[in-house]
Amino acid sequence: MTVEEREQEEPQVPAGPTRHAKIMRGVVTPVFGLIAVACVVLGVLNATIWQPSREIVATAMVSGTRYVVTDPGVLGLVDDRVSMTVKSKNAEATVCVAEGSMKDITGWISGNPYVRVTGLSEWTALSVTDAEAQGSDLSGEGDVAFADSDMWTTVSCDTGAVTLKTTDEDASRVALVDLGEDDASAAVTMDWVRQSVPNFAMPFYFAGGICVVLAVLCATVFAMSPHKRRKAISEAAEAEAEEPTEGMGPGNAVAEPETRRARRRRHGRGRTVEQVEPSEDEGPNIVDPAARNLVSDQMRSSEQSGDEGAGEQTSVISPDELAAYFARLAQESAPEAESSETESSEAGENDDAKEGE
């Protein structure tokens, strides 16, 4: 009974999971699972409760001035469409809002102090700062009224409060507010309705998906020991190599390469495979190793294999096998030579004895 047969007959006790597998499946996999659940929850919250509002309303209080001017780009800061509302503390004052180029507005307010609207300090508050226009004040009694000037692209006037809806197609356009009197106070409000809001949920969904994939890998592939993983990969590669390719019939199948043991069995002691296997009808075939020529046998076998077809594979003798063959041949030839010498000496003695008689 060989060692392999003993191992097969002995009952094999199933081995438990290794320490590496316990850590990967009991610690790492749950951690990735919890992170995935947290990412999904945060994604759902950002898509529902924490979703950014489409409407942005920002307000700023101005006082001690007559003119309010927005910087270029402020009208389209959140969206192209904006509604600007100005409400004066003096309900009887005439309030006007106009839209025009920065050059025309600077010429209208030259030499006068004004308040600049520079942007958003918060989502609900406008940032403002005091400034003074360059040049000298050119206003007089015969000046054109604010609402009648042809310097504006759009203008709207009303008593106490006024609203101007505009589309910021040109980023260089600015808005000018005239409160109607010096040292006036008013509330300036801008209202934007965003056409599209940022999607903060998608990054959380993406991170959650990655954590789920990592959790599955940690519970399966990464939990396997390295030698088992390599064995599984090698078995899969062998299975793919054994599968016949499409379009190959039984007549053009590729011959399997011979193993080292088969080659040794083929060329051991100068015998071919057909000679090693005993025939059922014939008796044992006794071959004299000294009478065989390995080179000629090899040439005949190669010629026969060439005639049978190009698809069959011809075995090749390595130098190590050839040296081993000659060593065995020398060991087997020595006893036969001694026996032949002994027989010849005995025959000579018998002839001498016969001649003496």
mmCIF file of C-alpha atoms in Angstrom:
data_model
loop_
_atom_site.group_PDB
_atom_site.id
_atom_site.type_symbol
_atom_site.label_atom_id
_atom_site.label_comp_id
_atom_site.label_asym_id
_atom_site.label_seq_id
_atom_site.Cartn_x
_atom_site.Cartn_y
_atom_site.Cartn_z
ATOM 1 C CA MET A 1 0.000 0.000 0.000
ATOM 2 C CA THR A 2 1.474 3.305 -1.067
ATOM 3 C CA VAL A 3 1.487 6.524 0.924
ATOM 4 C CA GLU A 4 -1.149 8.087 -1.310
ATOM 5 C CA GLU A 5 -3.519 5.144 -0.794
ATOM 6 C CA ARG A 6 -3.045 5.409 2.966
ATOM 7 C CA GLU A 7 -3.864 9.107 2.933
ATOM 8 C CA GLN A 8 -6.989 8.421 0.925
ATOM 9 C CA GLU A 9 -8.129 5.610 3.247
ATOM 10 C CA GLU A 10 -7.473 7.582 6.456
ATOM 11 C CA PRO A 11 -10.480 9.702 7.545
ATOM 12 C CA GLN A 12 -9.714 13.380 7.036
ATOM 13 C CA VAL A 13 -10.822 15.695 9.818
ATOM 14 C CA PRO A 14 -12.283 18.923 8.413
ATOM 15 C CA ALA A 15 -10.026 21.827 9.369
ATOM 16 C CA GLY A 16 -11.642 24.887 10.938
ATOM 17 C CA PRO A 17 -11.260 28.444 9.651
ATOM 18 C CA THR A 18 -7.857 30.001 10.097
ATOM 19 C CA ARG A 19 -7.135 33.103 12.156
ATOM 20 C CA HIS A 20 -6.797 35.156 9.001
ATOM 21 C CA ALA A 21 -10.242 34.027 7.823
ATOM 22 C CA LYS A 22 -11.792 34.803 11.216
ATOM 23 C CA ILE A 23 -10.378 38.334 11.205
ATOM 24 C CA MET A 24 -11.456 39.049 7.622
ATOM 25 C CA ARG A 25 -14.968 37.670 8.094
ATOM 26 C CA GLY A 26 -15.556 38.676 11.699
ATOM 27 C CA VAL A 27 -13.949 42.129 11.819
ATOM 28 C CA VAL A 28 -13.157 43.615 8.419
ATOM 29 C CA THR A 29 -16.342 42.523 6.636
ATOM 30 C CA PRO A 30 -18.718 43.985 9.301
ATOM 31 C CA VAL A 31 -16.767 47.256 9.299
ATOM 32 C CA PHE A 32 -17.198 47.669 5.551
ATOM 33 C CA GLY A 33 -20.848 46.679 5.903
ATOM 34 C CA LEU A 34 -21.494 49.369 8.513
ATOM 35 C CA ILE A 35 -19.727 51.994 6.397
ATOM 36 C CA ALA A 36 -21.853 50.995 3.395
ATOM 37 C CA VAL A 37 -25.066 51.319 5.422
ATOM 38 C CA ALA A 38 -23.974 54.731 6.754
ATOM 39 C CA CYS A 39 -23.189 55.967 3.232
ATOM 40 C CA VAL A 40 -26.586 54.843 1.953
ATOM 41 C CA VAL A 41 -28.369 56.560 4.858
ATOM 42 C CA LEU A 42 -26.462 59.803 4.290
ATOM 43 C CA GLY A 43 -27.237 59.620 0.576
ATOM 44 C CA VAL A 44 -30.961 59.228 1.248
ATOM 45 C CA LEU A 45 -30.918 62.161 3.695
ATOM 46 C CA ASN A 46 -29.114 64.385 1.173
ATOM 47 C CA ALA A 47 -31.671 63.429 -1.464
ATOM 48 C CA THR A 48 -34.693 64.215 0.765
ATOM 49 C CA ILE A 49 -34.407 66.188 4.005
ATOM 50 C CA TRP A 50 -30.989 67.755 3.442
ATOM 51 C CA GLN A 51 -31.544 68.483 -0.228
ATOM 52 C CA PRO A 52 -30.480 72.059 -1.098
ATOM 53 C CA SER A 53 -33.328 74.493 -1.645
ATOM 54 C CA ARG A 54 -34.077 75.620 -5.159
ATOM 55 C CA GLU A 55 -35.039 79.148 -4.057
ATOM 56 C CA ILE A 56 -32.350 81.445 -2.643
ATOM 57 C CA VAL A 57 -33.482 84.707 -1.037
ATOM 58 C CA ALA A 58 -30.796 87.112 0.227
ATOM 59 C CA THR A 59 -31.390 90.508 1.846
ATOM 60 C CA ALA A 60 -29.231 93.486 2.856
ATOM 61 C CA MET A 61 -30.089 96.691 4.757
ATOM 62 C CA VAL A 62 -28.623 99.961 3.428
ATOM 63 C CA SER A 63 -28.787 103.423 5.028
ATOM 64 C CA GLY A 64 -27.356 106.917 4.663
ATOM 65 C CA THR A 65 -27.223 106.844 0.861
ATOM 66 C CA ARG A 66 -29.332 107.500 -2.204
ATOM 67 C CA TYR A 67 -27.778 105.083 -4.694
ATOM 68 C CA VAL A 68 -27.151 101.318 -4.495
ATOM 69 C CA VAL A 69 -25.092 99.603 -7.222
ATOM 70 C CA THR A 70 -24.453 95.889 -7.747
ATOM 71 C CA ASP A 71 -21.046 94.644 -8.882
ATOM 72 C CA PRO A 72 -20.762 92.923 -12.285
ATOM 73 C CA GLY A 73 -21.834 89.273 -12.009
ATOM 74 C CA VAL A 74 -23.900 89.664 -8.826
ATOM 75 C CA LEU A 75 -27.227 89.515 -10.661
ATOM 76 C CA GLY A 76 -26.371 86.064 -12.066
ATOM 77 C CA LEU A 77 -24.548 84.839 -8.987
ATOM 78 C CA VAL A 78 -26.934 81.908 -8.315
ATOM 79 C CA ASP A 79 -29.037 81.701 -11.468
ATOM 80 C CA ASP A 80 -29.532 83.657 -14.668
ATOM 81 C CA ARG A 81 -33.017 84.772 -13.624
ATOM 82 C CA VAL A 82 -33.274 87.110 -10.634
ATOM 83 C CA SER A 83 -35.956 89.215 -9.025
ATOM 84 C CA MET A 84 -34.660 92.334 -7.241
ATOM 85 C CA THR A 85 -36.948 94.044 -4.722
ATOM 86 C CA VAL A 86 -36.194 97.367 -2.969
ATOM 87 C CA LYS A 87 -38.376 98.564 -0.094
ATOM 88 C CA SER A 88 -37.751 102.037 1.338
ATOM 89 C CA LYS A 89 -38.445 102.957 4.934
ATOM 90 C CA ASN A 90 -40.174 106.081 3.639
ATOM 91 C CA ALA A 91 -43.408 104.760 2.187
ATOM 92 C CA GLU A 92 -44.003 108.025 0.245
ATOM 93 C CA ALA A 93 -40.585 108.104 -1.498
ATOM 94 C CA THR A 94 -40.278 107.198 -5.179
ATOM 95 C CA VAL A 95 -37.958 104.228 -5.586
ATOM 96 C CA CYS A 96 -36.499 103.227 -8.967
ATOM 97 C CA VAL A 97 -34.406 100.233 -10.108
ATOM 98 C CA ALA A 98 -32.631 100.226 -13.472
ATOM 99 C CA GLU A 99 -30.326 97.860 -15.341
ATOM 100 C CA GLY A 100 -27.526 99.099 -17.582
ATOM 101 C CA SER A 101 -23.852 99.049 -18.358
ATOM 102 C CA MET A 102 -21.254 99.889 -15.738
ATOM 103 C CA LYS A 103 -20.037 102.854 -17.793
ATOM 104 C CA ASP A 104 -23.466 104.526 -17.945
ATOM 105 C CA ILE A 105 -24.196 103.929 -14.278
ATOM 106 C CA THR A 106 -20.803 105.320 -13.236
ATOM 107 C CA GLY A 107 -21.495 108.470 -15.246
ATOM 108 C CA TRP A 108 -24.931 108.885 -13.629
ATOM 109 C CA ILE A 109 -23.650 108.631 -10.011
ATOM 110 C CA SER A 110 -20.332 110.478 -10.559
ATOM 111 C CA GLY A 111 -19.279 112.460 -7.510
ATOM 112 C CA ASN A 112 -21.940 110.855 -5.227
ATOM 113 C CA PRO A 113 -21.480 108.287 -2.463
ATOM 114 C CA TYR A 114 -23.188 104.938 -2.974
ATOM 115 C CA VAL A 115 -23.419 101.417 -1.532
ATOM 116 C CA ARG A 116 -21.926 98.475 -3.417
ATOM 117 C CA VAL A 117 -23.514 95.025 -3.351
ATOM 118 C CA THR A 118 -20.508 92.734 -3.752
ATOM 119 C CA GLY A 119 -22.103 89.298 -3.439
ATOM 120 C CA LEU A 120 -23.373 86.818 -0.828
ATOM 121 C CA SER A 121 -21.962 86.770 2.684
ATOM 122 C CA GLU A 122 -24.351 83.882 3.460
ATOM 123 C CA TRP A 123 -27.077 82.081 1.570
ATOM 124 C CA THR A 124 -29.602 84.511 3.088
ATOM 125 C CA ALA A 125 -27.525 87.708 3.293
ATOM 126 C CA LEU A 126 -25.997 90.079 0.754
ATOM 127 C CA SER A 127 -22.580 91.578 1.401
ATOM 128 C CA VAL A 128 -22.450 95.401 1.007
ATOM 129 C CA THR A 129 -19.792 98.060 1.331
ATOM 130 C CA ASP A 130 -19.696 101.884 1.120
ATOM 131 C CA ALA A 131 -17.980 103.586 -1.847
ATOM 132 C CA GLU A 132 -17.821 106.949 -3.635
ATOM 133 C CA ALA A 133 -17.916 107.485 -7.386
ATOM 134 C CA GLN A 134 -15.096 109.343 -9.073
ATOM 135 C CA GLY A 135 -15.659 112.695 -10.776
ATOM 136 C CA SER A 136 -17.849 115.653 -9.841
ATOM 137 C CA ASP A 137 -21.566 115.873 -9.260
ATOM 138 C CA LEU A 138 -23.180 117.107 -12.477
ATOM 139 C CA SER A 139 -26.809 117.052 -11.336
ATOM 140 C CA GLY A 140 -28.885 120.228 -11.801
ATOM 141 C CA GLU A 141 -32.391 121.523 -12.127
ATOM 142 C CA GLY A 142 -32.705 120.722 -15.823
ATOM 143 C CA ASP A 143 -31.615 117.105 -15.590
ATOM 144 C CA VAL A 144 -33.629 114.269 -17.079
ATOM 145 C CA ALA A 145 -35.617 112.221 -14.594
ATOM 146 C CA PHE A 146 -34.243 108.823 -13.625
ATOM 147 C CA ALA A 147 -37.175 106.921 -15.114
ATOM 148 C CA ASP A 148 -37.008 108.874 -18.424
ATOM 149 C CA SER A 149 -33.307 108.371 -19.150
ATOM 150 C CA ASP A 150 -32.346 106.329 -22.217
ATOM 151 C CA MET A 151 -29.201 104.998 -20.537
ATOM 152 C CA TRP A 152 -30.996 101.963 -19.083
ATOM 153 C CA THR A 153 -31.947 98.722 -20.766
ATOM 154 C CA THR A 154 -34.793 98.162 -18.288
ATOM 155 C CA VAL A 155 -36.173 100.401 -15.529
ATOM 156 C CA SER A 156 -38.978 100.156 -12.980
ATOM 157 C CA CYS A 157 -40.210 102.832 -10.547
ATOM 158 C CA ASP A 158 -42.838 102.845 -7.809
ATOM 159 C CA THR A 159 -43.711 104.503 -4.520
ATOM 160 C CA GLY A 160 -42.308 102.933 -1.364
ATOM 161 C CA ALA A 161 -41.231 99.632 -2.943
ATOM 162 C CA VAL A 162 -40.352 98.376 -6.399
ATOM 163 C CA THR A 163 -39.492 94.997 -7.984
ATOM 164 C CA LEU A 164 -37.426 94.394 -11.114
ATOM 165 C CA LYS A 165 -37.251 90.975 -12.783
ATOM 166 C CA THR A 166 -34.376 90.523 -15.141
ATOM 167 C CA THR A 167 -32.273 87.888 -16.879
ATOM 168 C CA ASP A 168 -28.521 88.212 -16.550
ATOM 169 C CA GLU A 169 -27.632 87.265 -20.104
ATOM 170 C CA ASP A 170 -24.661 89.651 -20.077
ATOM 171 C CA ALA A 171 -22.396 89.370 -17.022
ATOM 172 C CA SER A 172 -21.252 92.993 -17.447
ATOM 173 C CA ARG A 173 -24.780 94.322 -16.695
ATOM 174 C CA VAL A 174 -25.322 95.869 -13.261
ATOM 175 C CA ALA A 175 -28.323 97.211 -11.360
ATOM 176 C CA LEU A 176 -28.712 100.769 -10.016
ATOM 177 C CA VAL A 177 -31.176 101.666 -7.238
ATOM 178 C CA ASP A 178 -32.313 105.272 -6.734
ATOM 179 C CA LEU A 179 -34.030 105.742 -3.361
ATOM 180 C CA GLY A 180 -35.294 109.203 -4.325
ATOM 181 C CA GLU A 181 -33.651 111.182 -1.502
ATOM 182 C CA ASP A 182 -30.316 111.569 0.228
ATOM 183 C CA ASP A 183 -29.579 109.692 3.466
ATOM 184 C CA ALA A 184 -32.377 107.210 2.765
ATOM 185 C CA SER A 185 -32.687 103.712 4.177
ATOM 186 C CA ALA A 186 -34.064 100.636 2.455
ATOM 187 C CA ALA A 187 -33.999 96.852 2.304
ATOM 188 C CA VAL A 188 -32.577 95.290 -0.873
ATOM 189 C CA THR A 189 -33.650 91.694 -1.601
ATOM 190 C CA MET A 190 -32.588 89.363 -4.401
ATOM 191 C CA ASP A 191 -34.562 86.212 -5.171
ATOM 192 C CA TRP A 192 -33.157 83.422 -7.355
ATOM 193 C CA VAL A 193 -34.867 80.142 -8.328
ATOM 194 C CA ARG A 194 -32.276 77.600 -9.354
ATOM 195 C CA GLN A 195 -33.050 75.423 -12.353
ATOM 196 C CA SER A 196 -30.749 72.633 -11.087
ATOM 197 C CA VAL A 197 -29.466 71.915 -7.597
ATOM 198 C CA PRO A 198 -26.221 70.117 -6.735
ATOM 199 C CA ASN A 199 -26.580 66.385 -6.151
ATOM 200 C CA PHE A 200 -24.794 65.606 -2.880
ATOM 201 C CA ALA A 201 -26.374 62.131 -2.588
ATOM 202 C CA MET A 202 -24.553 60.498 -5.517
ATOM 203 C CA PRO A 203 -21.057 60.498 -3.911
ATOM 204 C CA PHE A 204 -22.482 58.724 -0.844
ATOM 205 C CA TYR A 205 -24.203 56.120 -3.032
ATOM 206 C CA PHE A 206 -20.955 55.538 -4.920
ATOM 207 C CA ALA A 207 -18.940 55.128 -1.697
ATOM 208 C CA GLY A 208 -21.565 52.756 -0.306
ATOM 209 C CA GLY A 209 -21.379 50.576 -3.416
ATOM 210 C CA ILE A 210 -17.589 50.350 -3.145
ATOM 211 C CA CYS A 211 -17.860 49.338 0.530
ATOM 212 C CA VAL A 212 -20.356 46.591 -0.355
ATOM 213 C CA VAL A 213 -17.981 45.165 -2.978
ATOM 214 C CA LEU A 214 -15.078 45.267 -0.503
ATOM 215 C CA ALA A 215 -17.184 43.530 2.156
ATOM 216 C CA VAL A 216 -18.038 40.690 -0.246
ATOM 217 C CA LEU A 217 -14.394 40.298 -1.283
ATOM 218 C CA CYS A 218 -13.220 40.261 2.342
ATOM 219 C CA ALA A 219 -15.739 37.529 3.189
ATOM 220 C CA THR A 220 -14.765 35.334 0.213
ATOM 221 C CA VAL A 221 -11.530 35.866 -1.701
ATOM 222 C CA PHE A 222 -9.482 37.780 0.861
ATOM 223 C CA ALA A 223 -10.470 35.319 3.620
ATOM 224 C CA MET A 224 -8.868 32.390 1.774
ATOM 225 C CA SER A 225 -5.335 31.360 2.638
ATOM 226 C CA PRO A 226 -2.751 32.232 -0.025
ATOM 227 C CA HIS A 227 -2.026 28.622 -1.044
ATOM 228 C CA LYS A 228 -5.727 27.835 -1.463
ATOM 229 C CA ARG A 229 -6.165 30.969 -3.548
ATOM 230 C CA ARG A 230 -3.243 29.996 -5.791
ATOM 231 C CA LYS A 231 -4.609 26.445 -6.063
ATOM 232 C CA ALA A 232 -8.029 27.716 -7.125
ATOM 233 C CA ILE A 233 -6.435 29.974 -9.741
ATOM 234 C CA SER A 234 -4.285 27.129 -11.120
ATOM 235 C CA GLU A 235 -7.263 24.761 -11.276
ATOM 236 C CA ALA A 236 -9.281 27.333 -13.154
ATOM 237 C CA ALA A 237 -6.420 27.847 -15.612
ATOM 238 C CA GLU A 238 -6.086 24.087 -16.154
ATOM 239 C CA ALA A 239 -9.829 23.761 -16.728
ATOM 240 C CA GLU A 240 -9.689 26.502 -19.361
ATOM 241 C CA ALA A 241 -6.691 24.844 -21.025
ATOM 242 C CA GLU A 242 -8.458 21.465 -21.161
ATOM 243 C CA GLU A 243 -11.533 22.883 -22.870
ATOM 244 C CA PRO A 244 -11.310 22.273 -26.666
ATOM 245 C CA THR A 245 -11.335 25.353 -28.818
ATOM 246 C CA GLU A 246 -14.156 25.957 -31.275
ATOM 247 C CA GLY A 247 -13.746 24.489 -34.735
ATOM 248 C CA MET A 248 -11.467 21.634 -33.654
ATOM 249 C CA GLY A 249 -12.747 18.191 -34.499
ATOM 250 C CA PRO A 250 -11.533 14.818 -33.244
ATOM 251 C CA GLY A 251 -9.202 14.487 -36.232
ATOM 252 C CA ASN A 252 -7.223 17.638 -35.536
ATOM 253 C CA ALA A 253 -7.015 17.479 -31.743
ATOM 254 C CA VAL A 254 -3.710 18.554 -30.257
ATOM 255 C CA ALA A 255 -1.694 15.736 -28.761
ATOM 256 C CA GLU A 256 -1.079 15.960 -25.029
ATOM 257 C CA PRO A 257 2.575 16.377 -24.050
ATOM 258 C CA GLU A 258 4.222 13.355 -22.536
ATOM 259 C CA THR A 259 5.293 13.486 -18.930
ATOM 260 C CA ARG A 260 8.810 12.786 -17.739
ATOM 261 C CA ARG A 261 7.733 9.410 -16.311
ATOM 262 C CA ALA A 262 6.233 8.379 -19.654
ATOM 263 C CA ARG A 263 9.400 9.357 -21.496
ATOM 264 C CA ARG A 264 11.510 7.391 -19.017
ATOM 265 C CA ARG A 265 9.225 4.407 -19.405
ATOM 266 C CA ARG A 266 9.436 4.756 -23.179
ATOM 267 C CA HIS A 267 13.255 4.881 -23.378
ATOM 268 C CA GLY A 268 14.224 2.898 -20.282
ATOM 269 C CA ARG A 269 16.657 0.151 -21.209
ATOM 270 C CA GLY A 270 16.129 0.779 -24.905
ATOM 271 C CA ARG A 271 12.541 -0.482 -24.953
ATOM 272 C CA THR A 272 9.628 1.229 -26.590
ATOM 273 C CA VAL A 273 6.150 1.499 -25.138
ATOM 274 C CA GLU A 274 4.891 -1.339 -27.287
ATOM 275 C CA GLN A 275 7.700 -3.553 -26.007
ATOM 276 C CA VAL A 276 7.096 -2.746 -22.334
ATOM 277 C CA GLU A 277 3.437 -3.712 -22.450
ATOM 278 C CA PRO A 278 3.220 -7.516 -22.656
ATOM 279 C CA SER A 279 0.957 -9.003 -25.270
ATOM 280 C CA GLU A 280 -1.850 -11.297 -24.228
ATOM 281 C CA ASP A 281 -1.391 -13.797 -27.109
ATOM 282 C CA GLU A 282 2.394 -13.923 -27.217
ATOM 283 C CA GLY A 283 4.809 -14.941 -24.506
ATOM 284 C CA PRO A 284 7.301 -12.680 -22.772
ATOM 285 C CA ASN A 285 9.595 -10.844 -25.145
ATOM 286 C CA ILE A 286 13.220 -11.080 -23.992
ATOM 287 C CA VAL A 287 15.400 -8.347 -25.417
ATOM 288 C CA ASP A 288 19.183 -8.299 -25.315
ATOM 289 C CA PRO A 289 20.203 -4.710 -24.380
ATOM 290 C CA ALA A 290 23.648 -5.193 -25.930
ATOM 291 C CA ALA A 291 22.099 -5.935 -29.316
ATOM 292 C CA ARG A 292 20.012 -2.764 -29.478
ATOM 293 C CA ASN A 293 20.995 0.483 -31.148
ATOM 294 C CA LEU A 294 19.237 3.381 -29.449
ATOM 295 C CA VAL A 295 20.032 5.888 -32.163
ATOM 296 C CA SER A 296 18.641 3.728 -34.948
ATOM 297 C CA ASP A 297 15.521 2.947 -32.890
ATOM 298 C CA GLN A 298 14.998 6.627 -32.303
ATOM 299 C CA MET A 299 15.360 7.407 -36.005
ATOM 300 C CA ARG A 300 12.893 4.656 -36.937
ATOM 301 C CA SER A 301 10.377 5.857 -34.349
ATOM 302 C CA SER A 302 10.689 9.450 -35.628
ATOM 303 C CA GLU A 303 10.150 8.275 -39.230
ATOM 304 C CA GLN A 304 7.109 6.246 -38.216
ATOM 305 C CA SER A 305 5.657 9.208 -36.298
ATOM 306 C CA GLY A 306 6.238 11.449 -39.351
ATOM 307 C CA ASP A 307 4.359 9.010 -41.578
ATOM 308 C CA GLU A 308 1.433 8.674 -39.170
ATOM 309 C CA GLY A 309 0.726 12.397 -39.195
ATOM 310 C CA ALA A 310 2.055 15.790 -38.326
ATOM 311 C CA GLY A 311 -0.386 16.093 -35.402
ATOM 312 C CA GLU A 312 1.381 13.430 -33.290
ATOM 313 C CA GLN A 313 4.145 14.579 -30.966
ATOM 314 C CA THR A 314 7.642 13.021 -31.153
ATOM 315 C CA SER A 315 9.431 12.427 -27.874
ATOM 316 C CA VAL A 316 12.961 13.778 -27.451
ATOM 317 C CA ILE A 317 15.673 12.191 -25.280
ATOM 318 C CA SER A 318 17.340 14.561 -22.892
ATOM 319 C CA PRO A 319 21.083 14.301 -22.142
ATOM 320 C CA ASP A 320 20.370 13.145 -18.574
ATOM 321 C CA GLU A 321 18.179 10.293 -19.771
ATOM 322 C CA LEU A 322 20.764 9.232 -22.355
ATOM 323 C CA ALA A 323 23.502 9.154 -19.703
ATOM 324 C CA ALA A 324 21.276 7.127 -17.374
ATOM 325 C CA TYR A 325 20.560 4.687 -20.191
ATOM 326 C CA PHE A 326 24.256 4.084 -20.913
ATOM 327 C CA ALA A 327 24.924 3.625 -17.192
ATOM 328 C CA ARG A 328 22.231 0.947 -16.927
ATOM 329 C CA LEU A 329 23.472 -0.654 -20.146
ATOM 330 C CA ALA A 330 27.020 -0.883 -18.736
ATOM 331 C CA GLN A 331 25.737 -2.417 -15.483
ATOM 332 C CA GLU A 332 23.704 -5.043 -17.352
ATOM 333 C CA SER A 333 26.444 -5.824 -19.861
ATOM 334 C CA ALA A 334 29.101 -6.588 -17.214
ATOM 335 C CA PRO A 335 27.490 -9.788 -15.777
ATOM 336 C CA GLU A 336 26.735 -11.103 -19.266
ATOM 337 C CA ALA A 337 30.350 -10.593 -20.350
ATOM 338 C CA GLU A 338 31.630 -12.422 -17.257
ATOM 339 C CA SER A 339 29.258 -15.329 -17.861
ATOM 340 C CA SER A 340 30.297 -15.583 -21.509
ATOM 341 C CA GLU A 341 34.005 -15.599 -20.507
ATOM 342 C CA THR A 342 33.367 -18.338 -17.945
ATOM 343 C CA GLU A 343 31.521 -20.468 -20.495
ATOM 344 C CA SER A 344 34.331 -20.032 -23.040
ATOM 345 C CA SER A 345 36.971 -20.993 -20.448
ATOM 346 C CA GLU A 346 35.037 -24.104 -19.441
ATOM 347 C CA ALA A 347 34.620 -25.075 -23.083
ATOM 348 C CA GLY A 348 38.397 -24.692 -23.603
ATOM 349 C CA GLU A 349 39.176 -26.911 -20.612
ATOM 350 C CA ASN A 350 36.796 -29.590 -21.867
ATOM 351 C CA ASP A 351 38.464 -29.528 -25.298
ATOM 352 C CA ASP A 352 41.908 -29.886 -23.699
ATOM 353 C CA ALA A 353 40.715 -32.817 -21.644
ATOM 354 C CA LYS A 354 39.311 -34.543 -24.715
ATOM 355 C CA GLU A 355 42.546 -34.029 -26.612
ATOM 356 C CA GLY A 356 44.572 -35.519 -23.659
ATOM 357 C CA GLU A 357 42.446 -38.630 -23.710
#
